[in-house]
Amino acid sequence: EVQLVESGGGLVQPGGSLRLSCTASGFTFSSYSINWVRQAPGKGLEWVSYISSSSSTIYYADSVKGRFTTSRDNAKNSLNLQMNSLRDEDTAVYYCARPGIAAPGADYYYGMDVWGQGTTVTVSS
Amino acid sequence: SYELTQPLSVSVALGQTARITCGGNKIGRKNVHWYKQKPGQAPVLVINRDTNRPSGIPERVSGSNSGNTATLTISRAQAGDEADYYCQVWDSSIEVVFGGGTKLTVL
């Protein structure tokens, strides 16, 4: 079964750090880019970051640039999101999601057909 | 940055046709994707690249995209169609953009 599973969420104080993980199974992880998408309580979807299959291309939303870092380990079929200097507004469910095609440069134009179940991050004092 | 505009809510009678719009500047030139999300669940891709249904999505769900508006159409609406729907594009400013989401209510 094609699957993405997030972990690492929890409660953290403002200004603190947290590291999320996303583990893949059922497909050739090293061939696909991955996106991080978050959803604040009662709000819509917000894109956070994109990392290409080889890690050569990484993009961030302006709201997290300079604070969040995405990385991946294709040998371990895993992806990480290091979140520093956390703010109240970073409180959300964080999803990792895979585009529907394994094609560097073309996957931008495809929808995300595999999503994890999400992990909850709460930033509060 | 690029913006996508969706109505906050759409209502449809059981068995009728619902249309959810997604507005954006020259959106017809972009590939639009649609997601369905039920409470407490992850989003599910229902339309890929304007008009393509992933496997498992019924034929009564369709998409179109032209000019400044993309549209998700759900024919013969069922209770199970009740959900939040989001449109999404990739913008050349190097970002994924989501619409604000539309809550579909089946009456």
Coordinates of N, CA and C in Angstrom, one line a residue:
Chain A
E1 N 0.8 -1.2 0.0 CA 0.0 0.0 0.0 C 0.9 1.3 0.0
V2 N 0.6 2.2 -0.9 CA 1.3 3.4 -0.9 C 0.9 4.3 0.3
Q3 N 1.9 4.7 1.0 CA 1.6 5.4 2.3 C 2.6 6.4 2.7
L4 N 2.1 7.5 3.3 CA 3.0 8.4 4.0 C 2.5 8.5 5.5
V5 N 3.5 8.5 6.4 CA 3.1 8.6 7.8 C 3.9 9.7 8.5
E6 N 3.3 10.7 9.0 CA 3.9 11.8 9.7 C 4.1 11.4 11.2
S7 N 5.1 12.0 11.8 CA 5.3 11.9 13.3 C 6.0 13.1 13.8
G8 N 6.1 13.2 15.1 CA 6.9 14.2 15.7 C 6.1 15.4 16.3
G9 N 4.8 15.5 16.0 CA 4.1 16.6 16.5 C 4.0 16.7 18.0
G10 N 3.6 17.8 18.5 CA 3.4 17.9 20.0 C 3.2 19.4 20.4
L11 N 3.3 19.6 21.7 CA 3.2 20.9 22.3 C 4.5 21.5 22.5
V12 N 4.7 22.8 22.0 CA 6.0 23.5 22.2 C 5.7 24.9 22.5
Q13 N 6.6 25.5 23.3 CA 6.4 26.9 23.6 C 6.8 27.8 22.5
P14 N 6.3 29.0 22.4 CA 6.7 30.0 21.4 C 8.2 30.2 21.5
G15 N 8.8 30.3 20.3 CA 10.3 30.4 20.3 C 11.0 29.1 20.3
G16 N 10.3 28.0 20.5 CA 10.9 26.7 20.6 C 11.1 26.0 19.2
S17 N 11.5 24.8 19.3 CA 11.8 24.0 18.0 C 11.1 22.7 18.1
L18 N 10.9 22.1 16.9 CA 10.3 20.8 16.8 C 10.7 20.2 15.5
R19 N 10.9 18.9 15.4 CA 11.3 18.2 14.2 C 10.2 17.2 13.8
L20 N 9.6 17.4 12.6 CA 8.6 16.5 12.1 C 9.3 15.5 11.2
S21 N 8.7 14.3 11.1 CA 9.2 13.3 10.2 C 8.0 12.8 9.3
C22 N 8.4 12.3 8.1 CA 7.4 11.7 7.2 C 8.1 10.5 6.6
T23 N 7.5 9.3 6.9 CA 8.1 8.1 6.4 C 7.2 7.5 5.3
A24 N 7.8 7.1 4.2 CA 7.1 6.6 3.1 C 7.2 5.1 2.9
S25 N 6.2 4.5 2.3 CA 6.3 3.0 2.0 C 5.4 2.8 0.8
G26 N 5.6 1.7 0.1 CA 4.8 1.2 -1.0 C 5.1 1.9 -2.3
F27 N 6.1 2.7 -2.4 CA 6.5 3.3 -3.6 C 8.0 3.7 -3.6
T28 N 8.5 4.0 -4.7 CA 9.9 4.4 -4.8 C 10.1 5.8 -4.4
F29 N 10.3 6.0 -3.1 CA 10.4 7.3 -2.4 C 11.4 8.2 -3.1
S30 N 12.5 7.7 -3.5 CA 13.6 8.5 -4.0 C 13.3 9.1 -5.4
S31 N 12.2 8.7 -6.0 CA 11.8 9.2 -7.3 C 10.9 10.4 -7.2
Y32 N 10.3 10.6 -6.1 CA 9.3 11.6 -5.9 C 9.7 12.8 -5.1
S33 N 9.3 14.0 -5.5 CA 9.3 15.2 -4.6 C 8.2 15.0 -3.6
I34 N 8.4 15.8 -2.5 CA 7.4 15.8 -1.5 C 7.1 17.3 -1.0
N35 N 5.8 17.5 -0.7 CA 5.4 18.8 -0.2 C 5.0 18.6 1.3
W36 N 5.2 19.7 2.1 CA 4.6 19.8 3.4 C 3.5 20.8 3.3
V37 N 2.3 20.5 3.8 CA 1.1 21.3 3.8 C 0.6 21.4 5.2
R38 N 0.1 22.5 5.7 CA -0.4 22.6 7.0 C -1.8 23.2 7.0
Q39 N -2.5 22.9 8.1 CA -3.9 23.4 8.3 C -4.1 23.9 9.7
A40 N -4.2 25.1 9.9 CA -4.5 25.7 11.2 C -5.9 25.3 11.6
P41 N -6.2 25.2 12.9 CA -7.5 24.8 13.4 C -8.6 25.7 12.8
G42 N -9.6 25.0 12.1 CA -10.7 25.7 11.5 C -10.4 26.5 10.3
K43 N -9.2 26.4 9.7 CA -8.7 27.1 8.6 C -8.5 26.2 7.4
G44 N -8.1 26.9 6.3 CA -7.8 26.1 5.0 C -6.4 25.6 5.0
L45 N -6.1 25.0 3.8 CA -4.8 24.4 3.6 C -3.8 25.5 3.2
E46 N -2.6 25.3 3.7 CA -1.5 26.3 3.5 C -0.3 25.5 3.1
W47 N 0.3 25.7 2.0 CA 1.5 25.1 1.6 C 2.7 25.6 2.4
V48 N 3.6 24.7 2.8 CA 4.7 25.1 3.6 C 6.1 24.9 2.9
S49 N 6.3 23.8 2.2 CA 7.6 23.6 1.6 C 7.5 22.5 0.5
Y50 N 8.5 22.5 -0.4 CA 8.6 21.5 -1.4 C 10.1 21.1 -1.4
I51 N 10.3 19.8 -1.6 CA 11.7 19.3 -1.7 C 11.7 18.3 -2.9
S52 N 12.6 18.5 -3.8 CA 12.7 17.6 -5.0 C 13.2 16.2 -4.6
S53 N 13.1 15.3 -5.5 CA 13.5 13.9 -5.2 C 15.0 13.8 -4.8
S54 N 15.8 14.6 -5.3 CA 17.3 14.5 -5.0 C 17.7 15.5 -4.0
S55 N 16.8 16.3 -3.5 CA 17.0 17.4 -2.6 C 17.7 18.6 -3.2
S56 N 17.9 18.6 -4.5 CA 18.6 19.7 -5.2 C 17.7 21.0 -5.3
T57 N 16.4 20.8 -5.2 CA 15.5 22.0 -5.2 C 14.6 22.0 -4.0
I58 N 14.7 23.1 -3.2 CA 13.8 23.2 -2.1 C 13.2 24.6 -2.1
Y59 N 11.9 24.6 -1.8 CA 11.2 25.9 -1.8 C 10.4 26.0 -0.4
Y60 N 10.2 27.2 0.0 CA 9.5 27.5 1.2 C 8.5 28.6 1.0
A61 N 7.4 28.5 1.7 CA 6.5 29.6 1.8 C 7.1 30.8 2.5
D62 N 6.7 32.0 2.2 CA 7.3 33.2 2.8 C 7.1 33.1 4.3
S63 N 6.0 32.6 4.8 CA 5.6 32.5 6.2 C 6.6 31.7 7.1
V64 N 7.3 30.8 6.4 CA 8.2 30.0 7.2 C 9.7 30.1 6.8
K65 N 9.9 30.9 5.7 CA 11.3 31.0 5.2 C 12.2 31.5 6.3
G66 N 13.4 30.9 6.4 CA 14.4 31.3 7.4 C 14.2 30.6 8.8
R67 N 13.0 30.0 9.0 CA 12.7 29.3 10.3 C 12.6 27.8 10.1
F68 N 12.1 27.4 9.0 CA 11.9 25.9 8.8 C 12.9 25.4 7.8
T69 N 13.3 24.2 7.9 CA 14.2 23.5 7.0 C 13.7 22.1 6.7
T70 N 13.6 21.9 5.4 CA 13.2 20.6 4.9 C 14.4 19.8 4.4
S71 N 14.5 18.5 4.8 CA 15.5 17.6 4.3 C 15.0 16.2 4.1
R72 N 15.7 15.4 3.4 CA 15.2 14.0 3.2 C 16.4 13.1 3.2
D73 N 16.1 11.8 3.5 CA 17.1 10.7 3.5 C 16.5 9.6 2.7
N74 N 16.8 9.5 1.4 CA 16.2 8.6 0.5 C 16.6 7.1 0.9
A75 N 17.7 6.9 1.5 CA 18.1 5.6 2.0 C 17.1 5.1 3.1
K76 N 16.6 6.0 3.8 CA 15.7 5.6 4.9 C 14.2 5.9 4.5
N77 N 13.9 6.3 3.3 CA 12.6 6.6 2.9 C 11.9 7.6 3.8
S78 N 12.7 8.6 4.2 CA 12.1 9.6 5.2 C 12.4 11.0 4.8
L79 N 11.6 11.9 5.4 CA 11.7 13.3 5.1 C 11.5 14.0 6.5
N80 N 12.2 15.1 6.7 CA 12.1 15.8 7.9 C 11.8 17.3 7.7
L81 N 11.1 17.9 8.7 CA 10.8 19.3 8.7 C 11.3 19.8 10.0
Q82 N 12.4 20.5 10.0 CA 12.9 21.1 11.2 C 12.3 22.5 11.4
M83 N 11.6 22.7 12.5 CA 10.9 24.0 12.7 C 11.5 24.7 13.9
N84 N 12.0 25.9 13.7 CA 12.7 26.7 14.7 C 11.9 28.0 14.9
S85 N 12.2 28.6 16.0 CA 11.5 29.9 16.3 C 10.0 29.9 16.1
L86 N 9.4 28.9 16.6 CA 8.0 28.7 16.4 C 7.1 29.8 17.0
R87 N 6.0 30.0 16.3 CA 5.1 31.1 16.7 C 3.7 30.5 16.9
D88 N 2.9 31.2 17.6 CA 1.5 30.8 17.8 C 0.8 30.4 16.5
E89 N 1.1 31.2 15.4 CA 0.4 31.0 14.1 C 1.0 29.7 13.4
D90 N 2.0 29.1 13.9 CA 2.4 27.8 13.3 C 1.6 26.6 13.8
T91 N 0.7 26.9 14.8 CA -0.1 25.8 15.3 C -1.0 25.3 14.2
A92 N -0.9 24.0 13.9 CA -1.6 23.4 12.8 C -1.4 21.9 12.7
V93 N -2.2 21.2 11.9 CA -1.9 19.9 11.5 C -1.0 20.0 10.3
Y94 N 0.1 19.2 10.3 CA 1.1 19.2 9.3 C 1.0 17.9 8.5
Y95 N 0.8 18.0 7.2 CA 0.7 16.9 6.3 C 2.0 16.9 5.4
C96 N 2.4 15.7 5.1 CA 3.3 15.5 3.9 C 2.5 14.9 2.8
A97 N 2.8 15.3 1.5 CA 2.0 14.9 0.4 C 2.8 14.8 -0.8
R98 N 2.5 13.8 -1.6 CA 3.3 13.4 -2.8 C 2.6 13.8 -4.1
P99 N 3.3 14.5 -5.0 CA 2.7 14.7 -6.3 C 2.4 13.5 -7.1
G100 N 1.5 13.5 -8.0 CA 1.1 12.3 -8.7 C 2.0 11.8 -9.8
I101 N 3.2 12.4 -9.9 CA 4.1 12.0 -11.0 C 5.6 12.1 -10.4
A102 N 6.4 11.2 -10.9 CA 7.8 11.2 -10.5 C 8.6 11.8 -11.7
A103 N 8.6 13.1 -11.8 CA 9.3 13.7 -13.0 C 9.8 15.1 -12.5
P104 N 11.1 15.2 -12.3 CA 11.6 16.5 -11.8 C 11.3 17.6 -12.7
G105 N 10.8 18.7 -12.2 CA 10.4 19.9 -13.0 C 9.0 19.8 -13.5
A106 N 8.5 18.6 -13.7 CA 7.1 18.5 -14.2 C 6.1 18.3 -13.1
D107 N 6.6 17.8 -12.0 CA 5.7 17.4 -10.9 C 5.1 18.7 -10.3
Y108 N 5.6 19.9 -10.5 CA 5.0 21.1 -10.1 C 3.5 21.1 -10.6
Y109 N 3.3 20.6 -11.7 CA 2.0 20.8 -12.4 C 1.0 19.7 -12.2
Y110 N 1.3 18.8 -11.2 CA 0.4 17.7 -10.9 C -0.1 17.9 -9.5
G111 N -1.3 17.4 -9.3 CA -1.9 17.4 -8.0 C -1.2 16.4 -7.0
M112 N -1.5 16.5 -5.8 CA -0.9 15.7 -4.7 C -1.9 14.5 -4.5
D113 N -1.4 13.3 -4.9 CA -2.4 12.2 -4.8 C -2.2 11.3 -3.6
V114 N -1.1 11.5 -2.9 CA -0.9 10.7 -1.6 C -0.6 11.6 -0.5
W115 N -1.4 11.5 0.6 CA -1.2 12.4 1.7 C -1.1 11.5 3.0
G116 N -0.3 12.0 3.9 CA -0.3 11.3 5.2 C -1.5 11.7 6.0
Q117 N -1.6 11.1 7.2 CA -2.8 11.4 8.1 C -2.6 12.7 8.9
G118 N -1.4 13.2 8.9 CA -1.2 14.5 9.6 C -0.6 14.3 11.0
T119 N 0.1 15.3 11.4 CA 0.6 15.3 12.8 C 0.4 16.7 13.3
T120 N -0.1 16.8 14.6 CA -0.5 18.1 15.1 C 0.6 18.8 15.9
V121 N 0.8 20.0 15.6 CA 1.8 20.9 16.2 C 1.0 22.0 17.0
T122 N 1.2 22.1 18.2 CA 0.6 23.2 19.0 C 1.7 24.1 19.6
V123 N 1.6 25.3 19.3 CA 2.6 26.3 19.9 C 1.9 27.2 20.9
S124 N 2.2 27.0 22.1 CA 1.5 27.7 23.2 C 2.3 27.7 24.4
S125 N 2.2 28.8 25.2 CA 2.8 28.9 26.5 C 1.9 28.4 27.6
Chain B
S1 N 1.9 37.9 -4.8 CA 1.8 36.5 -5.0 C 0.4 36.2 -5.6
Y2 N 0.3 35.0 -6.1 CA -1.0 34.6 -6.8 C -2.1 34.3 -5.8
E3 N -3.3 34.6 -6.1 CA -4.4 34.4 -5.2 C -5.5 33.6 -5.9
L4 N -6.1 32.7 -5.2 CA -7.3 31.9 -5.7 C -8.5 32.2 -4.8
T5 N -9.6 32.5 -5.4 CA -10.8 32.9 -4.7 C -11.9 31.9 -4.9
Q6 N -12.4 31.3 -3.7 CA -13.5 30.4 -3.7 C -14.6 30.9 -2.9
P7 N -15.9 30.6 -3.2 CA -17.0 30.9 -2.3 C -16.8 30.2 -1.0
L8 N -17.2 30.8 0.1 CA -17.1 30.2 1.4 C -18.0 28.9 1.5
S9 N -19.2 29.0 0.9 CA -20.1 27.9 1.0 C -21.0 27.8 -0.3
V10 N -21.3 26.5 -0.6 CA -22.3 26.2 -1.7 C -23.2 25.2 -1.1
S11 N -24.5 25.4 -1.4 CA -25.5 24.4 -1.1 C -26.1 23.8 -2.3
V12 N -26.5 22.5 -2.2 CA -27.1 21.8 -3.3 C -28.1 20.8 -2.8
A13 N -29.2 20.7 -3.5 CA -30.2 19.7 -3.1 C -29.8 18.3 -3.5
L14 N -30.1 17.3 -2.7 CA -29.8 15.9 -3.0 C -30.2 15.6 -4.4
G15 N -29.3 15.0 -5.2 CA -29.5 14.6 -6.5 C -29.4 15.7 -7.6
Q16 N -29.1 16.9 -7.2 CA -28.9 18.0 -8.1 C -27.4 18.2 -8.3
T17 N -27.1 19.3 -9.1 CA -25.7 19.5 -9.5 C -25.1 20.7 -8.8
A18 N -24.0 20.5 -8.2 CA -23.2 21.5 -7.5 C -22.1 22.0 -8.3
R19 N -21.9 23.3 -8.3 CA -20.7 23.9 -9.0 C -19.9 24.7 -8.0
I20 N -18.7 24.5 -7.9 CA -17.8 25.2 -7.0 C -16.7 25.9 -7.9
T21 N -16.7 27.2 -7.8 CA -15.7 28.0 -8.6 C -14.4 28.3 -7.9
C22 N -13.4 28.6 -8.7 CA -12.1 29.0 -8.2 C -11.6 30.0 -9.1
G23 N -11.5 31.3 -8.7 CA -11.1 32.4 -9.5 C -9.7 32.8 -9.3
G24 N -9.0 33.1 -10.4 CA -7.6 33.6 -10.4 C -7.3 34.2 -11.7
N25 N -6.3 35.1 -11.6 CA -5.9 35.8 -12.8 C -5.4 34.9 -13.9
K26 N -6.0 34.8 -15.0 CA -5.6 33.9 -16.1 C -5.4 32.5 -15.6
I27 N -6.3 32.0 -14.8 CA -6.1 30.7 -14.2 C -6.2 29.6 -15.3
G28 N -6.9 30.0 -16.4 CA -7.0 29.0 -17.5 C -5.7 28.6 -18.1
R29 N -4.6 29.4 -17.8 CA -3.3 29.0 -18.3 C -2.6 28.1 -17.3
K30 N -3.2 27.8 -16.2 CA -2.5 27.0 -15.2 C -3.2 25.7 -15.1
N31 N -2.5 24.7 -14.5 CA -3.1 23.4 -14.2 C -3.7 23.5 -12.8
V32 N -5.0 23.2 -12.7 CA -5.8 23.3 -11.5 C -6.1 22.0 -10.9
H33 N -5.9 21.8 -9.7 CA -6.3 20.5 -9.0 C -7.3 20.8 -7.9
W34 N -8.1 19.8 -7.6 CA -9.2 19.9 -6.6 C -9.1 18.8 -5.6
Y35 N -9.3 19.2 -4.4 CA -9.2 18.3 -3.2 C -10.5 18.3 -2.4
K36 N -10.9 17.2 -1.9 CA -12.0 17.0 -1.0 C -11.5 16.7 0.3
Q37 N -12.0 17.3 1.4 CA -11.6 17.1 2.7 C -12.8 17.0 3.7
K38 N -12.9 15.9 4.3 CA -14.0 15.7 5.3 C -13.3 16.0 6.7
P39 N -14.2 16.4 7.7 CA -13.6 16.7 9.0 C -12.8 15.6 9.6
G40 N -11.6 16.0 10.1 CA -10.7 15.1 10.7 C -9.9 14.2 9.8
Q41 N -10.1 14.4 8.5 CA -9.4 13.6 7.5 C -8.4 14.4 6.7
A42 N -7.5 13.7 6.1 CA -6.6 14.3 5.1 C -7.3 14.6 3.8
P43 N -6.8 15.6 3.1 CA -7.4 15.9 1.8 C -7.3 14.7 0.8
V44 N -8.2 14.6 -0.1 CA -8.1 13.6 -1.2 C -8.2 14.3 -2.5
L45 N -7.3 14.0 -3.4 CA -7.3 14.6 -4.8 C -8.5 14.0 -5.6
V46 N -9.4 14.9 -6.1 CA -10.5 14.5 -6.8 C -10.5 14.9 -8.3
I47 N -9.7 15.9 -8.6 CA -9.5 16.3 -10.0 C -8.1 16.8 -10.1
N48 N -7.4 16.2 -11.1 CA -6.0 16.5 -11.4 C -5.9 17.3 -12.7
R49 N -5.1 18.3 -12.8 CA -4.8 19.0 -14.0 C -6.1 19.3 -14.8
D50 N -6.9 20.1 -14.1 CA -8.1 20.7 -14.7 C -9.3 19.7 -14.8
T51 N -9.1 18.5 -15.5 CA -10.2 17.7 -15.8 C -10.0 16.2 -15.5
N52 N -8.9 15.8 -15.0 CA -8.6 14.4 -14.9 C -9.0 13.8 -13.5
R53 N -9.8 12.7 -13.6 CA -10.2 12.1 -12.3 C -9.2 11.0 -12.0
P54 N -8.7 11.0 -10.7 CA -7.9 9.9 -10.3 C -8.7 8.6 -10.2
S55 N -8.1 7.5 -10.1 CA -8.8 6.3 -10.0 C -9.7 6.3 -8.7
G56 N -10.9 5.8 -8.8 CA -11.8 5.7 -7.6 C -12.7 6.9 -7.5
I57 N -12.4 8.0 -8.3 CA -13.3 9.1 -8.2 C -14.4 8.9 -9.3
P58 N -15.7 9.1 -8.9 CA -16.8 8.8 -9.8 C -16.9 9.8 -10.9
E59 N -17.5 9.3 -12.0 CA -17.6 10.1 -13.2 C -18.5 11.3 -13.0
R60 N -19.3 11.3 -12.0 CA -20.2 12.5 -11.8 C -19.4 13.7 -11.2
V61 N -18.1 13.5 -10.9 CA -17.3 14.6 -10.5 C -16.4 15.0 -11.7
S62 N -16.5 16.3 -12.1 CA -15.8 16.7 -13.2 C -15.2 18.1 -13.0
G63 N -14.2 18.5 -13.9 CA -13.6 19.8 -13.7 C -13.5 20.5 -15.1
S64 N -13.4 21.8 -15.0 CA -13.2 22.6 -16.2 C -12.3 23.8 -15.8
N65 N -11.7 24.4 -16.8 CA -10.8 25.6 -16.5 C -10.7 26.4 -17.7
S66 N -11.1 27.7 -17.6 CA -10.9 28.6 -18.8 C -10.9 30.1 -18.3
G67 N -10.2 30.9 -19.0 CA -10.2 32.3 -18.6 C -9.7 32.6 -17.2
N68 N -10.6 33.2 -16.4 CA -10.2 33.5 -15.0 C -10.9 32.6 -14.0
T69 N -11.6 31.5 -14.5 CA -12.3 30.7 -13.5 C -12.2 29.2 -13.8
A70 N -11.9 28.4 -12.8 CA -11.9 27.0 -12.8 C -13.2 26.5 -12.1
T71 N -13.8 25.4 -12.5 CA -15.0 25.0 -11.9 C -15.0 23.5 -11.6
L72 N -15.4 23.1 -10.4 CA -15.6 21.7 -10.0 C -17.1 21.5 -10.0
T73 N -17.5 20.5 -10.8 CA -18.9 20.2 -10.9 C -19.2 18.8 -10.3
I74 N -20.1 18.7 -9.5 CA -20.6 17.4 -8.9 C -22.0 17.2 -9.2
S75 N -22.2 16.2 -10.1 CA -23.6 15.9 -10.5 C -24.2 14.9 -9.6
R76 N -25.6 14.9 -9.6 CA -26.3 13.9 -8.8 C -25.7 13.9 -7.4
A77 N -25.7 15.0 -6.7 CA -25.1 15.1 -5.4 C -25.6 14.2 -4.4
Q78 N -24.7 13.6 -3.6 CA -25.1 12.6 -2.6 C -24.6 13.2 -1.2
A79 N -25.2 12.6 -0.2 CA -24.8 13.0 1.2 C -23.3 12.9 1.4
G80 N -22.7 11.9 0.8 CA -21.2 11.7 1.0 C -20.4 12.7 0.3
D81 N -21.0 13.6 -0.5 CA -20.2 14.7 -1.2 C -20.0 15.9 -0.3
E82 N -20.8 15.9 0.8 CA -20.6 17.0 1.8 C -19.2 17.0 2.4
A83 N -18.5 18.1 2.2 CA -17.1 18.2 2.6 C -16.6 19.6 2.2
D84 N -15.4 19.9 2.6 CA -14.7 21.1 2.1 C -13.9 20.8 0.9
Y85 N -14.0 21.7 -0.1 CA -13.3 21.5 -1.4 C -12.3 22.6 -1.6
Y86 N -11.1 22.3 -2.0 CA -10.0 23.2 -2.2 C -9.5 23.1 -3.6
C87 N -9.3 24.3 -4.3 CA -8.6 24.3 -5.5 C -7.1 24.6 -5.3
Q88 N -6.2 24.2 -6.2 CA -4.8 24.4 -6.0 C -4.1 24.6 -7.3
V89 N -3.1 25.4 -7.4 CA -2.2 25.6 -8.6 C -0.8 25.7 -8.1
W90 N 0.1 25.6 -9.1 CA 1.5 25.9 -8.9 C 1.7 27.2 -9.6
D91 N 2.3 28.2 -8.9 CA 2.5 29.5 -9.5 C 4.0 29.7 -9.8
S92 N 4.2 30.4 -10.9 CA 5.6 30.6 -11.3 C 6.5 31.4 -10.3
S93 N 5.8 32.0 -9.3 CA 6.6 32.7 -8.3 C 7.2 31.6 -7.3
I94 N 7.2 30.4 -7.7 CA 7.7 29.3 -7.0 C 6.9 29.0 -5.7
E95 N 5.7 28.7 -5.9 CA 4.9 28.3 -4.7 C 3.7 27.5 -5.1
V96 N 3.2 26.7 -4.2 CA 1.9 26.0 -4.3 C 0.9 27.0 -3.7
V97 N -0.2 27.2 -4.4 CA -1.2 28.1 -3.9 C -2.5 27.3 -3.8
F98 N -3.2 27.4 -2.6 CA -4.5 26.8 -2.4 C -5.5 28.0 -2.3
G99 N -6.7 27.6 -2.8 CA -7.9 28.5 -2.6 C -8.3 28.4 -1.1
G100 N -9.1 29.3 -0.7 CA -9.5 29.4 0.7 C -10.5 28.2 1.1
G101 N -11.0 27.5 0.2 CA -11.9 26.4 0.5 C -13.3 26.7 0.4
T102 N -14.1 25.8 0.0 CA -15.6 25.9 -0.1 C -16.3 24.8 0.7
K103 N -17.2 25.1 1.6 CA -17.9 24.1 2.3 C -19.2 23.7 1.5
L104 N -19.2 22.5 1.0 CA -20.4 22.0 0.3 C -21.4 21.4 1.2
T105 N -22.6 21.9 1.2 CA -23.7 21.3 2.0 C -24.7 20.7 1.1
V106 N -25.1 19.4 1.3 CA -26.1 18.7 0.5 C -27.4 18.7 1.3
L107 N -28.4 19.3 0.8 CA -29.7 19.5 1.5 C -30.6 18.4 1.3

